[in-house]
Short mmCIF file of C-alpha atoms in Angstrom, two decimals:
data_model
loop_
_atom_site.label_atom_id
_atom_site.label_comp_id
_atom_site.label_asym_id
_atom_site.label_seq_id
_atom_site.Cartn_x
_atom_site.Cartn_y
_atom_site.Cartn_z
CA UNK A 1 8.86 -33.79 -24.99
CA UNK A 2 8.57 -37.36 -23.16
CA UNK A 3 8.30 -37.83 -19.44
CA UNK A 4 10.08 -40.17 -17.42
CA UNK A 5 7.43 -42.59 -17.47
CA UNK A 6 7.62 -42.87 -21.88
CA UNK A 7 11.36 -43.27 -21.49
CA UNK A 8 11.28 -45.36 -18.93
CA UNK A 9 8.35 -47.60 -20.83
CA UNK A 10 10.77 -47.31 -24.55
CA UNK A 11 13.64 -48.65 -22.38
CA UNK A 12 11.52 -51.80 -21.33
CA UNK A 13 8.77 -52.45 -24.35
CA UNK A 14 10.83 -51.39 -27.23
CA UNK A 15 8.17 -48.54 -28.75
CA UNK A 16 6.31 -45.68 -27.66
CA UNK A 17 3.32 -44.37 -29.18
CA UNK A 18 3.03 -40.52 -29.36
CA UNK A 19 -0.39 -38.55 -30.04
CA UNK A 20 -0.17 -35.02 -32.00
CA UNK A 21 3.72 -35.38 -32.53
CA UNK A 22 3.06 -32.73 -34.97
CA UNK A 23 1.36 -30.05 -35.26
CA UNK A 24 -2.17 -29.55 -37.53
CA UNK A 25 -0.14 -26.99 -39.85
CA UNK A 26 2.14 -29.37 -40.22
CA UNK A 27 0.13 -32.43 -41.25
CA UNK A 28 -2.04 -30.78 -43.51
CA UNK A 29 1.19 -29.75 -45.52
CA UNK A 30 2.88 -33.19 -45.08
CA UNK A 31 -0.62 -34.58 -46.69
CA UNK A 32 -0.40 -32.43 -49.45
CA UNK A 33 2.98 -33.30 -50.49
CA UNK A 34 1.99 -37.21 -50.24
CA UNK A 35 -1.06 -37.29 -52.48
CA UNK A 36 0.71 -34.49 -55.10
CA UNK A 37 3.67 -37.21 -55.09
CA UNK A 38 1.15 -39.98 -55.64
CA UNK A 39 -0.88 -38.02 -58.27
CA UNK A 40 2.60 -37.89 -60.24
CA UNK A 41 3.01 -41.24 -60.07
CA UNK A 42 0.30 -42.26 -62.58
CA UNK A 43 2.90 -41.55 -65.06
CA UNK A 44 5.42 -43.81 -63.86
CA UNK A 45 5.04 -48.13 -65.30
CA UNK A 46 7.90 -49.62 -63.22
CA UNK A 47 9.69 -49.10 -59.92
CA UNK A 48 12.29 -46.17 -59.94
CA UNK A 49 14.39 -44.09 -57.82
CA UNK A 50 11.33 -42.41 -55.91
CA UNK A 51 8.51 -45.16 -56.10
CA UNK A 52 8.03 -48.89 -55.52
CA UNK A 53 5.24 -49.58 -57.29
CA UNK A 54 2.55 -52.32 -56.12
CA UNK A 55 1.21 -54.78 -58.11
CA UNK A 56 -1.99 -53.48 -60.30
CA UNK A 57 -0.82 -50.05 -60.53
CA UNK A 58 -1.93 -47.87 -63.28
CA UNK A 59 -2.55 -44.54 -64.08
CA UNK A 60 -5.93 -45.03 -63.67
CA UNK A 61 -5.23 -46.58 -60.25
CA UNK A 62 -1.86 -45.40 -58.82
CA UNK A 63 -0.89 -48.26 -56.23
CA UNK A 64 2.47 -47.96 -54.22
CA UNK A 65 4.25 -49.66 -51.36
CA UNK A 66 6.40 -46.25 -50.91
CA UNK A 67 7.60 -43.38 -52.03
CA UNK A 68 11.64 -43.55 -51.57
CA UNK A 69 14.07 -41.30 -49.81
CA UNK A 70 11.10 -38.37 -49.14
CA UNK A 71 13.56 -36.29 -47.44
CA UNK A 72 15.55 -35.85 -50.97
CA UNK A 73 12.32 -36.34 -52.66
CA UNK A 74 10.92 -33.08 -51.12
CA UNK A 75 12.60 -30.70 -48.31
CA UNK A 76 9.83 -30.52 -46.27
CA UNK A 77 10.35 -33.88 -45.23
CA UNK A 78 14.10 -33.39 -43.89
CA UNK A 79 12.93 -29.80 -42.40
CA UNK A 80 10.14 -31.49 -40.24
CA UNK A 81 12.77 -34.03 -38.89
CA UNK A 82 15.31 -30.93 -38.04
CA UNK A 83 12.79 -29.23 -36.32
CA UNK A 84 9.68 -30.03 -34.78
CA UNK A 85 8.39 -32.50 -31.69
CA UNK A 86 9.74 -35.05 -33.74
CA UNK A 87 13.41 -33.76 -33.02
CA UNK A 88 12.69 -33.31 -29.27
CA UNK A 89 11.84 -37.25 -28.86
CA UNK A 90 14.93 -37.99 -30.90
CA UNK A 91 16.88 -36.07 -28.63
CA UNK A 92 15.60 -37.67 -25.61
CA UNK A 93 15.96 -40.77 -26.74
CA UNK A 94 19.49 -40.78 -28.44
CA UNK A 95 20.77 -37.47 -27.13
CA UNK A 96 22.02 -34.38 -28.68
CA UNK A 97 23.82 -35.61 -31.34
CA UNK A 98 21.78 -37.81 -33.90
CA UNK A 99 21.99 -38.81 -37.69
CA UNK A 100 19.54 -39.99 -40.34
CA UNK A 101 19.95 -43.62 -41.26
CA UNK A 102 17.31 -43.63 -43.95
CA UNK A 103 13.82 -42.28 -45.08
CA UNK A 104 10.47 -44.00 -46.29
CA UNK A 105 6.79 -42.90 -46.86
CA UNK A 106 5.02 -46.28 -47.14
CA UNK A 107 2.00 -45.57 -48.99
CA UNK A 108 0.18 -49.27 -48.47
CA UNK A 109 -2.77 -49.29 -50.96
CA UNK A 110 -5.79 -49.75 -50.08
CA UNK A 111 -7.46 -53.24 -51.32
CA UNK A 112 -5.04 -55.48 -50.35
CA UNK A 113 -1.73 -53.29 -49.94
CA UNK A 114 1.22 -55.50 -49.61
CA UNK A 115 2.35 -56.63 -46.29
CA UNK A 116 5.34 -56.24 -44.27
CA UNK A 117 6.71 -59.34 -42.64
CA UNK A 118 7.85 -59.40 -39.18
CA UNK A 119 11.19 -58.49 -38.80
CA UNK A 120 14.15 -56.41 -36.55
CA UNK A 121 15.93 -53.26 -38.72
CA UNK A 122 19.36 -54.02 -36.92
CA UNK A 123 19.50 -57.18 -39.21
CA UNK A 124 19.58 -54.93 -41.87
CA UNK A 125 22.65 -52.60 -40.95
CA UNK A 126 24.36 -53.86 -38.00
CA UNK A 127 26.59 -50.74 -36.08
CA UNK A 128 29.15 -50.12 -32.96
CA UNK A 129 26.32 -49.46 -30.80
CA UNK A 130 21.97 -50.15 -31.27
CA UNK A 131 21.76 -46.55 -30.10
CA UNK A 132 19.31 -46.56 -33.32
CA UNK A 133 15.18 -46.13 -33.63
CA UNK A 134 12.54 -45.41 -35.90
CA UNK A 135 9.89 -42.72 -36.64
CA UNK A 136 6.79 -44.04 -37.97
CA UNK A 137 4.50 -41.14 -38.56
CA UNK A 138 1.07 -41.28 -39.18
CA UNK A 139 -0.53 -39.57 -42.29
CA UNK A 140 -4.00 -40.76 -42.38
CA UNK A 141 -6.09 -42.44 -39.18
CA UNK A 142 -4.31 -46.24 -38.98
CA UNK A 143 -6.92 -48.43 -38.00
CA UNK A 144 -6.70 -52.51 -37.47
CA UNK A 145 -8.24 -52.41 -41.12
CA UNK A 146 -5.39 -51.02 -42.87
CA UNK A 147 -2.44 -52.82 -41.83
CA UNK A 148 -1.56 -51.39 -38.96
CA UNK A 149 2.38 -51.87 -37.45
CA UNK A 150 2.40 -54.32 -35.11
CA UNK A 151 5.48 -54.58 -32.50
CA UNK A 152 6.50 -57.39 -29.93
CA UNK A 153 7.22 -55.87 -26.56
CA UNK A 154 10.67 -56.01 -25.43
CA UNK A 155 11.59 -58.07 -28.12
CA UNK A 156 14.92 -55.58 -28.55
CA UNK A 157 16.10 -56.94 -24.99
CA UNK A 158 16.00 -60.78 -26.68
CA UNK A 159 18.14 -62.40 -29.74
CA UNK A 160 18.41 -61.43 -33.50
CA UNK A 161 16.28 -63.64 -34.89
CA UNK A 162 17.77 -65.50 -38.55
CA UNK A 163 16.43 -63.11 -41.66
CA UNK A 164 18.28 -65.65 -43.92
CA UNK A 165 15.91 -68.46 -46.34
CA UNK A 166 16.72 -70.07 -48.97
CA UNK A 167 20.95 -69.38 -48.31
CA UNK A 168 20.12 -65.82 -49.07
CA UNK A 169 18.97 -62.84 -46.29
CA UNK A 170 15.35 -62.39 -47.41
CA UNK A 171 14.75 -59.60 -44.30
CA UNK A 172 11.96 -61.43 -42.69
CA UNK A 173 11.98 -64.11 -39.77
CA UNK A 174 10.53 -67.42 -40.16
CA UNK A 175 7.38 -67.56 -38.56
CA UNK A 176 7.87 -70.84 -37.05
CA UNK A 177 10.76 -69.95 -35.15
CA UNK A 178 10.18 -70.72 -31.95
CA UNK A 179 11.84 -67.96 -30.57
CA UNK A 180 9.01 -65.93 -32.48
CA UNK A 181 5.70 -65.20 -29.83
CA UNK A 182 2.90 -63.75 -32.12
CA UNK A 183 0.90 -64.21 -29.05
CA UNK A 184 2.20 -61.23 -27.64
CA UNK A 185 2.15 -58.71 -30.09
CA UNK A 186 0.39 -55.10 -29.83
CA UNK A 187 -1.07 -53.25 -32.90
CA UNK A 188 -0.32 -50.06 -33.20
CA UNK A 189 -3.54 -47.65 -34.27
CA UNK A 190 -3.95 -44.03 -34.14
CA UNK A 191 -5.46 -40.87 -35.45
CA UNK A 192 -3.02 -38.80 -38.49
CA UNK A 193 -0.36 -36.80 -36.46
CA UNK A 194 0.03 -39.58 -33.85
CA UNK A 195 3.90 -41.27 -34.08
CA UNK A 196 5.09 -44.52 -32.94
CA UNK A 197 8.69 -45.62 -32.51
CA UNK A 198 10.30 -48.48 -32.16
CA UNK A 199 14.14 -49.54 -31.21
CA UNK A 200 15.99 -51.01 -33.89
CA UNK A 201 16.29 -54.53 -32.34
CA UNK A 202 12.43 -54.38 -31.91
CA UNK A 203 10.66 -57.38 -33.72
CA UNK A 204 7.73 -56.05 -36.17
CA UNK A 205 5.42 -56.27 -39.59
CA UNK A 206 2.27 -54.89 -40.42
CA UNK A 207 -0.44 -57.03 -42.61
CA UNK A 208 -1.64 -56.59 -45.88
CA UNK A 209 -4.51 -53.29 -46.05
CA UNK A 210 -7.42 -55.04 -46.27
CA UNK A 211 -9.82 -51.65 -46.48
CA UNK A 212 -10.72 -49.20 -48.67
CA UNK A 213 -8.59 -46.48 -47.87
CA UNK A 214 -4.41 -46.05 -48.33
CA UNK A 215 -1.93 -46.03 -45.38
CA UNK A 216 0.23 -43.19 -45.08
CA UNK A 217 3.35 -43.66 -42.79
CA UNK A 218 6.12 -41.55 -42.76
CA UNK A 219 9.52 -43.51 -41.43
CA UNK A 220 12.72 -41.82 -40.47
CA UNK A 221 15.33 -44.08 -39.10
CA UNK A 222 17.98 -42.51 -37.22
CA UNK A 223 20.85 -43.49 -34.87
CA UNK A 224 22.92 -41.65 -32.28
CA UNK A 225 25.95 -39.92 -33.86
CA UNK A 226 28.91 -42.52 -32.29
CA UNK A 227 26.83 -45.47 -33.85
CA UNK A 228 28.71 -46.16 -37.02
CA UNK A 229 27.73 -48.75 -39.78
CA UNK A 230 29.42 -52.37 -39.57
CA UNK A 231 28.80 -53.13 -43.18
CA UNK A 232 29.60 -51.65 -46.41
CA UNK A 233 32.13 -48.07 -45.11
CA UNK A 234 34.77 -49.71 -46.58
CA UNK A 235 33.71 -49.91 -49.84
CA UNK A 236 31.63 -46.69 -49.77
CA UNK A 237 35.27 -44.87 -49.04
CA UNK A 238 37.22 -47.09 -51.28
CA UNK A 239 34.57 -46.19 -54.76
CA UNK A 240 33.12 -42.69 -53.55
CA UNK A 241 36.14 -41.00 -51.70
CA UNK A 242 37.01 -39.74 -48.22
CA UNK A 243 35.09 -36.22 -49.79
CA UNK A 244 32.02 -37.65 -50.73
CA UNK A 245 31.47 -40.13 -47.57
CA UNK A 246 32.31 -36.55 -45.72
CA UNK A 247 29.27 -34.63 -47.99
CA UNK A 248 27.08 -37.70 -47.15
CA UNK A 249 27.99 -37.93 -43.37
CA UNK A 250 27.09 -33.86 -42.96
CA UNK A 251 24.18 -34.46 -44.76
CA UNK A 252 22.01 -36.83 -42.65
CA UNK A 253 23.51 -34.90 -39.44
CA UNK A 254 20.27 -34.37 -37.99
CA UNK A 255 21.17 -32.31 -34.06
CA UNK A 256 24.90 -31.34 -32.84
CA UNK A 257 27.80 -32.73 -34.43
CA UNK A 258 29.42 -35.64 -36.20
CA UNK A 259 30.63 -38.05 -34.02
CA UNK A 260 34.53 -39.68 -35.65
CA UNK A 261 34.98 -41.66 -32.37
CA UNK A 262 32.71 -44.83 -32.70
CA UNK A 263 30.73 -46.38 -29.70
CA UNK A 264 31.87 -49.95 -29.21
CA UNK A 265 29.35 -52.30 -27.79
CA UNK A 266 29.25 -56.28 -27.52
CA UNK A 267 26.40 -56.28 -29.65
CA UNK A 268 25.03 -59.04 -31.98
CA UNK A 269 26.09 -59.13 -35.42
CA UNK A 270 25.10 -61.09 -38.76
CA UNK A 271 25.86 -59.75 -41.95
CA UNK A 272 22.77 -59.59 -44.22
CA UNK A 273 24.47 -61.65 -46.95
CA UNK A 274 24.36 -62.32 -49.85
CA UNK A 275 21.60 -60.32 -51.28
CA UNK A 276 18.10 -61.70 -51.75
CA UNK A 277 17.77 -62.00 -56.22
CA UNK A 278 16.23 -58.66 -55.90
CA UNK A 279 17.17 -56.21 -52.80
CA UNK A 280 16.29 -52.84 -54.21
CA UNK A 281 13.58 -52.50 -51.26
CA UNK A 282 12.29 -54.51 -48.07
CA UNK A 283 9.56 -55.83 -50.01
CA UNK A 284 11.35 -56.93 -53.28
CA UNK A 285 14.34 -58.86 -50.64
CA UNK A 286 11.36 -60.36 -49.01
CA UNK A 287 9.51 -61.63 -51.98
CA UNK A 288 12.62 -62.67 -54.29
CA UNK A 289 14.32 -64.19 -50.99
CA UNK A 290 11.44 -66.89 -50.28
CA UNK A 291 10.46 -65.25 -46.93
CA UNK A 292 7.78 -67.55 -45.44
CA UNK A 293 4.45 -65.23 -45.16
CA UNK A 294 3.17 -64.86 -41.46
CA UNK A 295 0.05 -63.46 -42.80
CA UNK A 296 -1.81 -66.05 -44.64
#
Protein backbone atom coordinates (compact mmCIF):
# COMPACT_ATOMS: atom_id res chain seq x y z
CA UNK A 1 0.00 0.00 0.00
CA UNK A 2 2.83 2.77 0.74
CA UNK A 3 5.93 3.26 -1.34
CA UNK A 4 9.27 3.71 -0.16
CA UNK A 5 9.11 7.29 -0.36
CA UNK A 6 5.72 7.41 2.48
CA UNK A 7 7.76 5.12 4.70
CA UNK A 8 10.66 6.66 4.31
CA UNK A 9 8.81 10.33 4.92
CA UNK A 10 6.69 8.49 8.37
CA UNK A 11 10.19 7.47 9.55
CA UNK A 12 11.44 11.19 9.42
CA UNK A 13 8.10 13.60 9.91
CA UNK A 14 6.19 11.44 12.23
CA UNK A 15 2.69 11.22 9.96
CA UNK A 16 1.63 10.41 6.63
CA UNK A 17 -1.39 11.53 5.03
CA UNK A 18 -3.23 8.94 2.82
CA UNK A 19 -6.02 9.87 0.10
CA UNK A 20 -8.96 7.19 -0.58
CA UNK A 21 -7.62 4.77 2.24
CA UNK A 22 -10.95 3.33 1.80
CA UNK A 23 -12.99 2.56 -0.52
CA UNK A 24 -16.52 4.65 -1.57
CA UNK A 25 -18.60 1.42 -0.43
CA UNK A 26 -16.97 1.58 2.46
CA UNK A 27 -17.39 5.20 3.56
CA UNK A 28 -20.81 5.51 2.68
CA UNK A 29 -21.51 2.57 5.20
CA UNK A 30 -19.05 3.90 7.85
CA UNK A 31 -21.24 7.33 7.49
CA UNK A 32 -24.27 5.65 8.03
CA UNK A 33 -23.35 3.96 11.13
CA UNK A 34 -21.96 7.48 12.57
CA UNK A 35 -25.02 9.66 12.11
CA UNK A 36 -27.55 6.44 13.14
CA UNK A 37 -25.20 6.37 16.39
CA UNK A 38 -25.57 10.12 16.75
CA UNK A 39 -29.35 10.13 16.00
CA UNK A 40 -29.55 7.66 19.14
CA UNK A 41 -27.87 9.81 21.14
CA UNK A 42 -30.62 12.44 21.56
CA UNK A 43 -31.84 10.16 24.16
CA UNK A 44 -28.90 10.05 26.21
CA UNK A 45 -28.46 13.46 29.22
CA UNK A 46 -24.96 12.55 30.53
CA UNK A 47 -21.75 10.91 29.37
CA UNK A 48 -21.88 6.99 29.30
CA UNK A 49 -20.13 4.02 28.16
CA UNK A 50 -20.54 4.89 24.31
CA UNK A 51 -20.75 8.82 24.26
CA UNK A 52 -18.96 11.85 25.70
CA UNK A 53 -21.28 14.29 25.47
CA UNK A 54 -20.33 18.11 24.70
CA UNK A 55 -21.50 20.85 26.43
CA UNK A 56 -25.16 22.13 25.09
CA UNK A 57 -26.25 18.84 24.02
CA UNK A 58 -29.83 18.05 23.76
CA UNK A 59 -32.10 16.07 22.01
CA UNK A 60 -32.98 18.75 20.04
CA UNK A 61 -29.28 19.35 19.32
CA UNK A 62 -27.19 16.16 19.83
CA UNK A 63 -23.52 17.54 20.48
CA UNK A 64 -20.60 14.99 21.13
CA UNK A 65 -16.85 14.97 21.46
CA UNK A 66 -16.97 11.02 20.58
CA UNK A 67 -18.56 8.12 20.36
CA UNK A 68 -16.42 5.45 22.58
CA UNK A 69 -14.90 2.13 21.75
CA UNK A 70 -16.79 2.04 17.97
CA UNK A 71 -15.23 -1.18 17.28
CA UNK A 72 -17.45 -2.83 20.28
CA UNK A 73 -19.97 -0.23 19.63
CA UNK A 74 -20.64 -1.65 16.09
CA UNK A 75 -18.62 -4.56 14.13
CA UNK A 76 -18.20 -2.81 11.19
CA UNK A 77 -15.76 -0.74 12.75
CA UNK A 78 -13.31 -3.70 13.92
CA UNK A 79 -14.06 -5.51 10.37
CA UNK A 80 -12.78 -2.38 8.39
CA UNK A 81 -9.55 -2.37 10.57
CA UNK A 82 -9.06 -6.37 9.86
CA UNK A 83 -9.41 -5.89 6.42
CA UNK A 84 -9.14 -3.18 4.12
CA UNK A 85 -6.15 -0.54 2.92
CA UNK A 86 -6.21 0.40 6.33
CA UNK A 87 -4.62 -3.07 7.37
CA UNK A 88 -2.06 -2.94 4.51
CA UNK A 89 -0.48 0.51 5.95
CA UNK A 90 -0.54 -1.07 9.38
CA UNK A 91 1.33 -3.83 8.15
CA UNK A 92 3.90 -1.82 6.51
CA UNK A 93 4.40 0.19 9.10
CA UNK A 94 4.50 -2.20 12.20
CA UNK A 95 4.74 -5.50 10.35
CA UNK A 96 2.75 -8.59 10.28
CA UNK A 97 1.84 -8.90 13.60
CA UNK A 98 -0.20 -5.88 15.09
CA UNK A 99 -2.77 -5.25 17.99
CA UNK A 100 -5.46 -2.69 18.74
CA UNK A 101 -4.56 -0.33 21.53
CA UNK A 102 -7.84 1.53 21.54
CA UNK A 103 -10.77 2.96 19.38
CA UNK A 104 -12.45 6.53 19.05
CA UNK A 105 -14.89 8.27 16.59
CA UNK A 106 -14.48 11.94 17.58
CA UNK A 107 -17.53 13.53 16.47
CA UNK A 108 -16.37 17.46 17.14
CA UNK A 109 -19.60 19.53 16.86
CA UNK A 110 -19.96 21.93 14.80
CA UNK A 111 -20.24 25.62 16.47
CA UNK A 112 -17.53 25.58 18.59
CA UNK A 113 -16.71 21.70 19.09
CA UNK A 114 -14.30 21.27 21.88
CA UNK A 115 -10.68 21.28 21.23
CA UNK A 116 -7.95 18.92 21.62
CA UNK A 117 -4.79 20.21 23.19
CA UNK A 118 -1.49 19.43 21.88
CA UNK A 119 -0.16 16.46 23.13
CA UNK A 120 2.06 12.90 22.42
CA UNK A 121 -0.24 9.40 23.00
CA UNK A 122 2.96 7.58 24.40
CA UNK A 123 2.46 9.80 27.58
CA UNK A 124 -0.59 8.14 27.94
CA UNK A 125 0.49 4.33 27.92
CA UNK A 126 4.11 4.03 27.92
CA UNK A 127 5.32 0.21 26.39
CA UNK A 128 8.68 -2.03 25.74
CA UNK A 129 8.98 -0.58 22.44
CA UNK A 130 7.06 2.92 20.51
CA UNK A 131 6.45 0.44 17.71
CA UNK A 132 2.82 2.16 18.14
CA UNK A 133 0.67 4.70 15.63
CA UNK A 134 -2.57 6.01 14.99
CA UNK A 135 -5.37 5.89 12.36
CA UNK A 136 -7.21 9.00 12.03
CA UNK A 137 -9.83 8.48 9.41
CA UNK A 138 -11.71 10.95 7.82
CA UNK A 139 -15.60 10.84 7.73
CA UNK A 140 -16.63 14.09 6.39
CA UNK A 141 -14.22 16.71 4.21
CA UNK A 142 -11.77 18.24 7.26
CA UNK A 143 -11.17 21.62 6.34
CA UNK A 144 -8.98 24.42 8.43
CA UNK A 145 -12.63 25.45 9.60
CA UNK A 146 -13.42 22.50 11.53
CA UNK A 147 -10.62 21.76 13.68
CA UNK A 148 -8.50 20.09 11.73
CA UNK A 149 -5.43 17.71 13.45
CA UNK A 150 -2.53 19.45 13.46
CA UNK A 151 0.99 17.48 13.90
CA UNK A 152 4.64 18.80 14.56
CA UNK A 153 7.06 17.16 12.18
CA UNK A 154 9.48 14.88 13.65
CA UNK A 155 8.52 15.77 16.91
CA UNK A 156 8.54 11.68 17.75
CA UNK A 157 12.48 11.81 17.12
CA UNK A 158 12.63 14.69 20.18
CA UNK A 159 11.71 14.42 24.13
CA UNK A 160 8.37 13.57 25.95
CA UNK A 161 7.25 16.66 26.72
CA UNK A 162 5.66 17.02 30.78
CA UNK A 163 1.60 16.24 30.47
CA UNK A 164 1.58 16.83 34.30
CA UNK A 165 -0.23 20.53 35.86
CA UNK A 166 -1.37 21.17 38.77
CA UNK A 167 0.65 17.75 40.51
CA UNK A 168 -1.76 15.75 38.49
CA UNK A 169 -1.20 14.35 34.54
CA UNK A 170 -3.81 16.52 32.79
CA UNK A 171 -2.67 14.88 29.08
CA UNK A 172 -1.79 18.11 27.49
CA UNK A 173 1.69 20.01 27.29
CA UNK A 174 2.11 23.42 28.49
CA UNK A 175 2.16 25.67 25.76
CA UNK A 176 4.93 27.69 26.99
CA UNK A 177 7.31 25.03 27.10
CA UNK A 178 9.98 25.95 25.32
CA UNK A 179 10.67 22.80 23.96
CA UNK A 180 7.10 23.29 22.27
CA UNK A 181 7.58 25.01 18.36
CA UNK A 182 3.96 25.91 17.23
CA UNK A 183 5.80 27.59 14.50
CA UNK A 184 6.28 24.52 12.81
CA UNK A 185 3.24 22.75 12.81
CA UNK A 186 1.24 21.34 9.61
CA UNK A 187 -2.62 21.03 9.52
CA UNK A 188 -3.86 18.21 8.36
CA UNK A 189 -7.05 18.69 5.74
CA UNK A 190 -8.59 16.34 3.41
CA UNK A 191 -11.58 15.10 1.54
CA UNK A 192 -13.87 11.96 3.61
CA UNK A 193 -11.92 8.66 2.89
CA UNK A 194 -8.51 10.37 3.14
CA UNK A 195 -6.40 8.94 6.51
CA UNK A 196 -3.64 10.47 8.36
CA UNK A 197 -1.34 8.78 10.85
CA UNK A 198 0.78 9.74 13.18
CA UNK A 199 3.59 7.86 15.49
CA UNK A 200 2.79 7.68 18.97
CA UNK A 201 5.61 10.02 20.19
CA UNK A 202 4.29 12.56 17.57
CA UNK A 203 3.30 15.97 19.24
CA UNK A 204 -0.45 17.05 18.19
CA UNK A 205 -4.10 18.84 18.94
CA UNK A 206 -6.66 20.01 16.80
CA UNK A 207 -8.70 23.44 17.65
CA UNK A 208 -12.03 23.99 18.60
CA UNK A 209 -14.71 23.57 15.17
CA UNK A 210 -15.40 26.85 14.54
CA UNK A 211 -17.95 26.05 11.36
CA UNK A 212 -21.11 24.91 10.75
CA UNK A 213 -20.68 21.46 10.04
CA UNK A 214 -19.48 18.27 12.55
CA UNK A 215 -16.06 16.53 12.29
CA UNK A 216 -16.07 12.98 11.82
CA UNK A 217 -12.71 11.14 12.60
CA UNK A 218 -12.40 7.71 13.05
CA UNK A 219 -9.10 6.77 15.38
CA UNK A 220 -7.67 3.33 15.78
CA UNK A 221 -4.54 3.16 17.78
CA UNK A 222 -2.56 0.18 17.39
CA UNK A 223 0.95 -1.11 18.26
CA UNK A 224 3.17 -3.90 16.96
CA UNK A 225 2.45 -7.22 18.72
CA UNK A 226 6.01 -7.39 21.00
CA UNK A 227 5.09 -3.79 22.31
CA UNK A 228 3.59 -4.56 25.66
CA UNK A 229 1.98 -1.97 28.13
CA UNK A 230 4.34 -0.51 31.01
CA UNK A 231 1.46 0.51 33.17
CA UNK A 232 -1.43 -1.08 34.71
CA UNK A 233 -0.78 -5.44 33.47
CA UNK A 234 -0.20 -6.05 36.80
CA UNK A 235 -3.20 -5.14 38.18
CA UNK A 236 -5.33 -6.04 35.13
CA UNK A 237 -3.96 -9.88 35.86
CA UNK A 238 -4.07 -9.59 39.55
CA UNK A 239 -8.36 -8.38 39.51
CA UNK A 240 -9.42 -9.93 36.00
CA UNK A 241 -7.34 -13.26 35.78
CA UNK A 242 -4.66 -14.81 33.57
CA UNK A 243 -8.18 -16.02 31.39
CA UNK A 244 -9.64 -12.86 30.91
CA UNK A 245 -6.29 -10.72 30.11
CA UNK A 246 -5.90 -13.91 27.54
CA UNK A 247 -9.79 -13.19 26.00
CA UNK A 248 -8.77 -9.46 25.92
CA UNK A 249 -5.23 -9.97 24.37
CA UNK A 250 -6.94 -12.30 21.35
CA UNK A 251 -9.37 -9.85 21.00
CA UNK A 252 -7.60 -6.65 19.80
CA UNK A 253 -5.15 -9.12 17.75
CA UNK A 254 -5.55 -7.29 14.68
CA UNK A 255 -2.82 -9.45 11.78
CA UNK A 256 -0.67 -12.73 12.74
CA UNK A 257 -0.18 -13.71 16.16
CA UNK A 258 0.25 -12.69 19.77
CA UNK A 259 3.50 -11.80 20.55
CA UNK A 260 4.47 -13.28 24.71
CA UNK A 261 8.14 -12.19 24.17
CA UNK A 262 8.22 -8.32 24.77
CA UNK A 263 10.45 -5.87 22.71
CA UNK A 264 12.79 -4.07 25.08
CA UNK A 265 13.85 -0.64 24.05
CA UNK A 266 15.65 2.31 26.04
CA UNK A 267 12.73 4.30 25.59
CA UNK A 268 11.39 7.27 27.67
CA UNK A 269 9.07 6.64 30.36
CA UNK A 270 6.76 8.78 32.80
CA UNK A 271 3.94 7.32 34.37
CA UNK A 272 0.74 9.34 33.78
CA UNK A 273 0.07 9.71 37.53
CA UNK A 274 -2.05 10.29 39.52
CA UNK A 275 -5.18 10.76 37.62
CA UNK A 276 -6.47 14.17 36.58
CA UNK A 277 -10.11 14.67 39.15
CA UNK A 278 -11.86 13.30 36.20
CA UNK A 279 -9.95 10.85 33.59
CA UNK A 280 -12.83 9.02 32.03
CA UNK A 281 -11.71 10.61 28.51
CA UNK A 282 -8.83 12.92 27.00
CA UNK A 283 -11.02 15.78 27.24
CA UNK A 284 -12.47 15.38 30.83
CA UNK A 285 -8.29 14.69 32.13
CA UNK A 286 -7.60 17.81 30.23
CA UNK A 287 -10.27 20.04 31.57
CA UNK A 288 -10.42 18.68 35.34
CA UNK A 289 -6.41 18.58 35.27
CA UNK A 290 -5.94 22.51 34.64
CA UNK A 291 -4.29 21.95 31.20
CA UNK A 292 -3.26 25.45 30.02
CA UNK A 293 -5.37 26.06 26.59
CA UNK A 294 -3.06 26.63 23.46
CA UNK A 295 -6.02 27.78 21.62
CA UNK A 296 -7.23 30.96 23.03
Amino acid sequence: MLTQEQKARYDRDGYLMIEDAITEDQLRELQRITYDLIEKSRDVTESNDIYDLDEGHSAASPRLTRIKLPHRVHPYFWELLRDSRITEVLIDLLGPDTMLQTSKLNTKAPGGGAAVEWHQDWAFYPHTNDSMLAFGLMLEDVDDDNGPLMVIPGSHKGEILSHMANGVFCGAIDPDDPLFEKEKAVTLTGKAGSMTVHHAKTLHGSAPNTSDRARLILFYECHAADAWPLLGAGSYIHSLGQRRLWDDLQERLITGRLCLAPRLEKVPVSIPLPPAPDASSIFKSQKTGGAKSAFV
